PDB file of C-alpha atoms in Angstrom:
ATOM      1  CA  SER A   1      80.690  80.528 104.188  1.00  0.00           C
ATOM      2  CA  GLN A   2      80.257  83.349 106.664  1.00  0.00           C
ATOM      3  CA  LYS A   3      76.716  84.127 107.619  1.00  0.00           C
ATOM      4  CA  ILE A   4      75.120  87.035 109.468  1.00  0.00           C
ATOM      5  CA  GLU A   5      71.575  86.408 110.671  1.00  0.00           C
ATOM      6  CA  GLN A   6      68.985  88.792 111.975  1.00  0.00           C
ATOM      7  CA  ASN A   7      65.397  88.032 112.866  1.00  0.00           C
ATOM      8  CA  SER A   8      63.491  88.371 109.614  1.00  0.00           C
ATOM      9  CA  GLU A   9      60.169  88.711 111.407  1.00  0.00           C
ATOM     10  CA  ALA A  10      59.094  92.204 112.354  1.00  0.00           C
ATOM     11  CA  LEU A  11      59.358  93.143 116.008  1.00  0.00           C
ATOM     12  CA  ASN A  12      56.260  94.893 117.332  1.00  0.00           C
ATOM     13  CA  ILE A  13      56.468  96.629 120.694  1.00  0.00           C
ATOM     14  CA  GLN A  14      54.570  99.206 122.694  1.00  0.00           C
ATOM     15  CA  GLU A  15      55.858 102.747 123.063  1.00  0.00           C
ATOM     16  CA  GLY A  16      58.005 103.155 126.165  1.00  0.00           C
ATOM     17  CA  LYS A  17      59.223  99.554 126.201  1.00  0.00           C
ATOM     18  CA  THR A  18      62.738  98.371 125.405  1.00  0.00           C
ATOM     19  CA  ALA A  19      63.281  96.900 121.954  1.00  0.00           C
ATOM     20  CA  THR A  20      65.957  94.206 121.649  1.00  0.00           C
ATOM     21  CA  LEU A  21      67.243  93.125 118.247  1.00  0.00           C
ATOM     22  CA  THR A  22      69.587  90.197 117.659  1.00  0.00           C
ATOM     23  CA  CYS A  23      72.481  89.670 115.258  1.00  0.00           C
ATOM     24  CA  ASN A  24      74.094  86.206 115.124  1.00  0.00           C
ATOM     25  CA  TYR A  25      77.114  85.258 113.038  1.00  0.00           C
ATOM     26  CA  THR A  26      78.563  81.903 111.995  1.00  0.00           C
ATOM     27  CA  ASN A  27      81.799  80.827 110.276  1.00  0.00           C
ATOM     28  CA  TYR A  28      83.107  84.279 111.020  1.00  0.00           C
ATOM     29  CA  SER A  29      85.098  86.201 113.615  1.00  0.00           C
ATOM     30  CA  PRO A  30      84.374  89.889 113.057  1.00  0.00           C
ATOM     31  CA  ALA A  31      86.747  92.449 114.483  1.00  0.00           C
ATOM     32  CA  TYR A  32      83.833  94.833 114.931  1.00  0.00           C
ATOM     33  CA  LEU A  33      80.124  95.243 114.375  1.00  0.00           C
ATOM     34  CA  GLN A  34      78.213  98.254 113.154  1.00  0.00           C
ATOM     35  CA  TRP A  35      74.493  98.889 113.486  1.00  0.00           C
ATOM     36  CA  TYR A  36      72.553 100.946 110.966  1.00  0.00           C
ATOM     37  CA  ARG A  37      69.025 102.294 110.730  1.00  0.00           C
ATOM     38  CA  GLN A  38      67.190 102.228 107.405  1.00  0.00           C
ATOM     39  CA  ASP A  39      63.940 104.044 106.692  1.00  0.00           C
ATOM     40  CA  PRO A  40      61.740 103.118 103.693  1.00  0.00           C
ATOM     41  CA  GLY A  41      63.163 104.482 100.454  1.00  0.00           C
ATOM     42  CA  ARG A  42      66.353 105.693 102.119  1.00  0.00           C
ATOM     43  CA  GLY A  43      69.896 104.438 102.527  1.00  0.00           C
ATOM     44  CA  PRO A  44      71.180 102.983 105.807  1.00  0.00           C
ATOM     45  CA  VAL A  45      72.382 105.463 108.429  1.00  0.00           C
ATOM     46  CA  PHE A  46      75.157 104.560 110.871  1.00  0.00           C
ATOM     47  CA  LEU A  47      74.212 104.328 114.547  1.00  0.00           C
ATOM     48  CA  LEU A  48      76.864 102.540 116.607  1.00  0.00           C
ATOM     49  CA  LEU A  49      80.114 100.611 116.317  1.00  0.00           C
ATOM     50  CA  ILE A  50      81.391  98.030 118.812  1.00  0.00           C
ATOM     51  CA  ARG A  51      84.790  96.333 118.702  1.00  0.00           C
ATOM     52  CA  GLU A  52      85.567  92.712 119.570  1.00  0.00           C
ATOM     53  CA  ASN A  53      87.296  93.710 122.802  1.00  0.00           C
ATOM     54  CA  GLU A  54      84.301  95.775 123.955  1.00  0.00           C
ATOM     55  CA  LYS A  55      81.405  94.159 125.738  1.00  0.00           C
ATOM     56  CA  GLU A  56      78.995  97.075 125.582  1.00  0.00           C
ATOM     57  CA  LYS A  57      78.580 100.477 123.954  1.00  0.00           C
ATOM     58  CA  ARG A  58      75.966 103.148 124.656  1.00  0.00           C
ATOM     59  CA  LYS A  59      74.707 106.234 122.887  1.00  0.00           C
ATOM     60  CA  GLU A  60      71.726 108.051 124.341  1.00  0.00           C
ATOM     61  CA  ARG A  61      68.835 105.505 124.322  1.00  0.00           C
ATOM     62  CA  LEU A  62      70.830 102.965 122.322  1.00  0.00           C
ATOM     63  CA  LYS A  63      72.943 100.132 123.689  1.00  0.00           C
ATOM     64  CA  VAL A  64      74.895  97.467 121.820  1.00  0.00           C
ATOM     65  CA  THR A  65      76.535  94.354 123.261  1.00  0.00           C
ATOM     66  CA  PHE A  66      79.039  92.032 121.608  1.00  0.00           C
ATOM     67  CA  ASP A  67      79.471  88.462 122.895  1.00  0.00           C
ATOM     68  CA  THR A  68      82.242  86.644 121.010  1.00  0.00           C
ATOM     69  CA  THR A  69      81.508  83.408 122.897  1.00  0.00           C
ATOM     70  CA  LEU A  70      77.862  83.341 121.830  1.00  0.00           C
ATOM     71  CA  LYS A  71      78.789  84.883 118.450  1.00  0.00           C
ATOM     72  CA  GLN A  72      76.061  87.415 118.943  1.00  0.00           C
ATOM     73  CA  SER A  73      75.365  91.140 119.178  1.00  0.00           C
ATOM     74  CA  LEU A  74      72.278  92.603 120.807  1.00  0.00           C
ATOM     75  CA  PHE A  75      70.936  96.053 119.982  1.00  0.00           C
ATOM     76  CA  HIS A  76      68.676  97.714 122.529  1.00  0.00           C
ATOM     77  CA  ILE A  77      66.498 100.803 122.245  1.00  0.00           C
ATOM     78  CA  THR A  78      65.200 101.915 125.625  1.00  0.00           C
ATOM     79  CA  ALA A  79      62.055 104.014 126.095  1.00  0.00           C
ATOM     80  CA  SER A  80      61.151 103.310 122.479  1.00  0.00           C
ATOM     81  CA  GLN A  81      59.133 105.828 120.480  1.00  0.00           C
ATOM     82  CA  PRO A  82      57.049 105.508 117.297  1.00  0.00           C
ATOM     83  CA  ALA A  83      59.820 107.501 115.566  1.00  0.00           C
ATOM     84  CA  ASP A  84      62.156 104.553 116.230  1.00  0.00           C
ATOM     85  CA  SER A  85      60.126 102.445 113.782  1.00  0.00           C
ATOM     86  CA  ALA A  86      62.508 101.429 110.988  1.00  0.00           C
ATOM     87  CA  THR A  87      64.599  98.505 109.770  1.00  0.00           C
ATOM     88  CA  TYR A  88      67.834  97.928 111.678  1.00  0.00           C
ATOM     89  CA  LEU A  89      70.827  96.345 109.978  1.00  0.00           C
ATOM     90  CA  CYS A  90      73.794  94.632 111.529  1.00  0.00           C
ATOM     91  CA  GLY A  91      77.086  94.786 109.609  1.00  0.00           C
ATOM     92  CA  CYS A  92      80.252  92.865 110.493  1.00  0.00           C
ATOM     93  CA  GLY A  93      83.753  94.016 109.591  1.00  0.00           C
ATOM     94  CA  ASN A  94      87.221  92.479 109.612  1.00  0.00           C
ATOM     95  CA  ASN A  95      89.773  95.296 109.310  1.00  0.00           C
ATOM     96  CA  ASN A  96      89.908  94.572 105.583  1.00  0.00           C
ATOM     97  CA  ALA A  97      90.917  97.117 102.991  1.00  0.00           C
ATOM     98  CA  GLY A  98      87.912  99.151 101.939  1.00  0.00           C
ATOM     99  CA  ASN A  99      86.076  98.856 105.279  1.00  0.00           C
ATOM    100  CA  MET A 100      83.618  96.519 103.618  1.00  0.00           C
ATOM    101  CA  LEU A 101      80.936  95.012 105.769  1.00  0.00           C
ATOM    102  CA  THR A 102      78.973  91.783 105.609  1.00  0.00           C
ATOM    103  CA  PHE A 103      75.369  92.569 106.478  1.00  0.00           C
ATOM    104  CA  GLY A 104      72.493  90.640 107.934  1.00  0.00           C
ATOM    105  CA  GLY A 105      69.056  90.839 106.353  1.00  0.00           C
ATOM    106  CA  GLY A 106      67.788  93.416 108.835  1.00  0.00           C
ATOM    107  CA  THR A 107      64.954  93.422 111.360  1.00  0.00           C
ATOM    108  CA  ARG A 108      61.951  95.690 111.026  1.00  0.00           C
ATOM    109  CA  LEU A 109      60.909  97.373 114.261  1.00  0.00           C
ATOM    110  CA  MET A 110      57.392  98.742 114.721  1.00  0.00           C
ATOM    111  CA  VAL A 111      56.754 100.835 117.837  1.00  0.00           C
ATOM    112  CA  LYS A 112      53.065 101.367 118.507  1.00  0.00           C
ATOM    113  CA  PRO A 113      51.766 104.378 120.452  1.00  0.00           C
TER     114      PRO A 113
ATOM    115  CA  ASN B   1      76.385 118.757 102.892  1.00  0.00           C
ATOM    116  CA  ALA B   2      75.384 116.556  99.966  1.00  0.00           C
ATOM    117  CA  GLY B   3      77.194 113.441 101.251  1.00  0.00           C
ATOM    118  CA  VAL B   4      76.732 110.535  98.812  1.00  0.00           C
ATOM    119  CA  THR B   5      74.576 111.298  95.776  1.00  0.00           C
ATOM    120  CA  GLN B   6      73.186 108.562  93.539  1.00  0.00           C
ATOM    121  CA  THR B   7      71.481 109.039  90.186  1.00  0.00           C
ATOM    122  CA  PRO B   8      69.047 108.097  88.840  1.00  0.00           C
ATOM    123  CA  LYS B   9      66.665 107.284  91.717  1.00  0.00           C
ATOM    124  CA  PHE B  10      64.545 104.967  89.554  1.00  0.00           C
ATOM    125  CA  GLN B  11      65.193 103.183  86.278  1.00  0.00           C
ATOM    126  CA  VAL B  12      63.420 100.588  84.164  1.00  0.00           C
ATOM    127  CA  LEU B  13      65.435  98.660  81.593  1.00  0.00           C
ATOM    128  CA  LYS B  14      64.775  95.934  79.098  1.00  0.00           C
ATOM    129  CA  THR B  15      66.769  92.736  79.194  1.00  0.00           C
ATOM    130  CA  GLY B  16      70.042  93.170  77.337  1.00  0.00           C
ATOM    131  CA  GLN B  17      70.261  96.936  77.713  1.00  0.00           C
ATOM    132  CA  SER B  18      73.259  98.534  79.365  1.00  0.00           C
ATOM    133  CA  MET B  19      73.366 101.469  81.715  1.00  0.00           C
ATOM    134  CA  THR B  20      75.524 103.273  84.255  1.00  0.00           C
ATOM    135  CA  LEU B  21      74.493 104.056  87.811  1.00  0.00           C
ATOM    136  CA  GLN B  22      76.197 107.187  89.059  1.00  0.00           C
ATOM    137  CA  CYS B  23      77.628 107.757  92.516  1.00  0.00           C
ATOM    138  CA  ALA B  24      79.409 110.862  93.773  1.00  0.00           C
ATOM    139  CA  GLN B  25      80.623 111.845  97.241  1.00  0.00           C
ATOM    140  CA  ASP B  26      81.860 115.212  98.456  1.00  0.00           C
ATOM    141  CA  MET B  27      83.522 114.109 101.703  1.00  0.00           C
ATOM    142  CA  ASN B  28      86.931 113.286 100.181  1.00  0.00           C
ATOM    143  CA  HIS B  29      86.545 109.671 101.274  1.00  0.00           C
ATOM    144  CA  GLU B  30      89.139 107.224  99.988  1.00  0.00           C
ATOM    145  CA  TYR B  31      86.912 104.158 100.128  1.00  0.00           C
ATOM    146  CA  MET B  32      83.792 103.651  98.015  1.00  0.00           C
ATOM    147  CA  SER B  33      81.634 100.603  97.410  1.00  0.00           C
ATOM    148  CA  TRP B  34      78.508  99.336  95.723  1.00  0.00           C
ATOM    149  CA  TYR B  35      75.943  97.079  97.381  1.00  0.00           C
ATOM    150  CA  ARG B  36      72.716  95.599  96.155  1.00  0.00           C
ATOM    151  CA  GLN B  37      69.770  95.021  98.470  1.00  0.00           C
ATOM    152  CA  ASP B  38      67.194  92.338  97.794  1.00  0.00           C
ATOM    153  CA  PRO B  39      64.256  91.395 100.042  1.00  0.00           C
ATOM    154  CA  GLY B  40      65.372  89.163 102.899  1.00  0.00           C
ATOM    155  CA  MET B  41      68.983  89.047 101.711  1.00  0.00           C
ATOM    156  CA  GLY B  42      70.459  92.148 103.208  1.00  0.00           C
ATOM    157  CA  LEU B  43      73.112  94.226 101.497  1.00  0.00           C
ATOM    158  CA  ARG B  44      75.578  92.326  99.320  1.00  0.00           C
ATOM    159  CA  LEU B  45      78.833  93.834  98.155  1.00  0.00           C
ATOM    160  CA  ILE B  46      79.293  94.089  94.385  1.00  0.00           C
ATOM    161  CA  HIS B  47      82.551  96.031  93.906  1.00  0.00           C
ATOM    162  CA  TYR B  48      84.647  98.361  95.971  1.00  0.00           C
ATOM    163  CA  SER B  49      87.513 100.823  95.596  1.00  0.00           C
ATOM    164  CA  VAL B  50      90.212 101.850  98.060  1.00  0.00           C
ATOM    165  CA  GLY B  51      91.268 104.865  96.022  1.00  0.00           C
ATOM    166  CA  ALA B  52      91.370 106.415  92.579  1.00  0.00           C
ATOM    167  CA  GLY B  53      92.508 103.867  90.022  1.00  0.00           C
ATOM    168  CA  ILE B  54      92.047 100.864  92.360  1.00  0.00           C
ATOM    169  CA  THR B  55      89.001  98.596  92.310  1.00  0.00           C
ATOM    170  CA  ASP B  56      88.254  95.062  93.426  1.00  0.00           C
ATOM    171  CA  GLN B  57      85.434  92.546  93.386  1.00  0.00           C
ATOM    172  CA  GLY B  58      83.029  91.897  96.193  1.00  0.00           C
ATOM    173  CA  GLU B  59      80.654  89.014  96.827  1.00  0.00           C
ATOM    174  CA  VAL B  60      78.447  89.347  93.700  1.00  0.00           C
ATOM    175  CA  PRO B  61      80.471  91.047  90.921  1.00  0.00           C
ATOM    176  CA  ASN B  62      79.240  89.152  87.859  1.00  0.00           C
ATOM    177  CA  GLY B  63      77.484  91.318  85.298  1.00  0.00           C
ATOM    178  CA  TYR B  64      78.842  94.584  86.703  1.00  0.00           C
ATOM    179  CA  ASN B  65      81.863  96.769  85.961  1.00  0.00           C
ATOM    180  CA  VAL B  66      83.317  99.682  87.889  1.00  0.00           C
ATOM    181  CA  SER B  67      86.053 102.242  87.477  1.00  0.00           C
ATOM    182  CA  ARG B  68      87.389 104.988  89.738  1.00  0.00           C
ATOM    183  CA  SER B  69      89.128 107.760  87.850  1.00  0.00           C
ATOM    184  CA  THR B  70      88.573 110.397  90.564  1.00  0.00           C
ATOM    185  CA  THR B  71      88.200 110.347  94.342  1.00  0.00           C
ATOM    186  CA  GLU B  72      84.657 111.711  94.074  1.00  0.00           C
ATOM    187  CA  ASP B  73      83.027 109.402  91.528  1.00  0.00           C
ATOM    188  CA  PHE B  74      82.442 105.652  91.415  1.00  0.00           C
ATOM    189  CA  PRO B  75      80.056 104.618  88.614  1.00  0.00           C
ATOM    190  CA  LEU B  76      78.588 101.130  88.337  1.00  0.00           C
ATOM    191  CA  ARG B  77      77.976  99.725  84.861  1.00  0.00           C
ATOM    192  CA  LEU B  78      75.528  97.002  83.950  1.00  0.00           C
ATOM    193  CA  LEU B  79      76.880  95.470  80.765  1.00  0.00           C
ATOM    194  CA  SER B  80      73.816  93.522  79.582  1.00  0.00           C
ATOM    195  CA  ALA B  81      70.919  93.817  82.012  1.00  0.00           C
ATOM    196  CA  ALA B  82      69.195  90.633  83.209  1.00  0.00           C
ATOM    197  CA  PRO B  83      65.976  90.275  85.273  1.00  0.00           C
ATOM    198  CA  SER B  84      68.112  88.865  88.137  1.00  0.00           C
ATOM    199  CA  GLN B  85      69.691  92.302  88.443  1.00  0.00           C
ATOM    200  CA  THR B  86      66.395  93.859  89.482  1.00  0.00           C
ATOM    201  CA  SER B  87      67.278  95.298  92.870  1.00  0.00           C
ATOM    202  CA  VAL B  88      67.970  98.424  94.869  1.00  0.00           C
ATOM    203  CA  TYR B  89      71.562  99.563  94.497  1.00  0.00           C
ATOM    204  CA  PHE B  90      73.368 101.522  97.199  1.00  0.00           C
ATOM    205  CA  CYS B  91      76.660 103.328  96.957  1.00  0.00           C
ATOM    206  CA  ALA B  92      78.661 103.942 100.120  1.00  0.00           C
ATOM    207  CA  SER B  93      81.832 105.765 101.072  1.00  0.00           C
ATOM    208  CA  SER B  94      84.076 105.883 104.130  1.00  0.00           C
ATOM    209  CA  ARG B  95      87.360 107.270 105.312  1.00  0.00           C
ATOM    210  CA  ARG B  96      90.465 105.129 104.927  1.00  0.00           C
ATOM    211  CA  GLN B  97      91.135 104.502 108.600  1.00  0.00           C
ATOM    212  CA  GLY B  98      89.799 101.141 109.711  1.00  0.00           C
ATOM    213  CA  ARG B  99      86.353 100.569 111.169  1.00  0.00           C
ATOM    214  CA  GLN B 100      84.946 103.815 109.845  1.00  0.00           C
ATOM    215  CA  PRO B 101      81.184 104.106 109.374  1.00  0.00           C
ATOM    216  CA  GLN B 102      79.830 103.735 105.881  1.00  0.00           C
ATOM    217  CA  HIS B 103      77.963 106.730 104.453  1.00  0.00           C
ATOM    218  CA  PHE B 104      75.241 105.533 102.102  1.00  0.00           C
ATOM    219  CA  GLY B 105      73.368 107.226  99.306  1.00  0.00           C
ATOM    220  CA  ASP B 106      69.595 106.848  99.031  1.00  0.00           C
ATOM    221  CA  GLY B 107      69.796 104.187  96.363  1.00  0.00           C
ATOM    222  CA  THR B 108      68.801 103.528  92.771  1.00  0.00           C
ATOM    223  CA  ARG B 109      65.746 101.326  92.288  1.00  0.00           C
ATOM    224  CA  LEU B 110      66.320  99.312  89.130  1.00  0.00           C
ATOM    225  CA  SER B 111      63.794  97.079  87.371  1.00  0.00           C
ATOM    226  CA  ILE B 112      64.792  94.848  84.465  1.00  0.00           C
ATOM    227  CA  LEU B 113      61.903  93.656  82.316  1.00  0.00           C
TER     228      LEU B 113
END
């Protein structure tokens, strides 16, 4: 069955450094990936979308890559700030009706001042 | 903008009780869906709808019913609550066009004793 894996261990980094989060998929060929941010007690909030024919996408301090050979997406936050501390979710989509996504378990990011 | 509104925010049930989780969106989105989120397992799709009067099953539909009589509302019914249904439930909506971001509510935290 299709599987989306994210690092379940929390990622702790120092303020100002670049945070890199990983999303790996198996038994699956997503047409696109979406990244979401989730704060405690809140619903996920959409950040970025990248399509299978795109290698990289940027938005302000955020960058996402999509490598269909490695079956992997990387999510980068440059010049990280304590306010970036949250759980980040990777969701994979397949142009299906309903725009449903298959999600990974999320990675918690802690940025220390 | 209210976006996606879920009620109640918290609920405690006894095994065997039934209840309905409410979800409403004011963005005129065609697509709506229900996910459950359990620790370490990410978001799993329960049911989804591509428009009023049309629903379909997701990955984990057993024990849940849905209906979609209007574009705005998509309630989720637990028929006979079981402890395994203790979870955080999220409702999401999106526009019909493919690859659209999901807009999530802030969830209903449900405990089954």
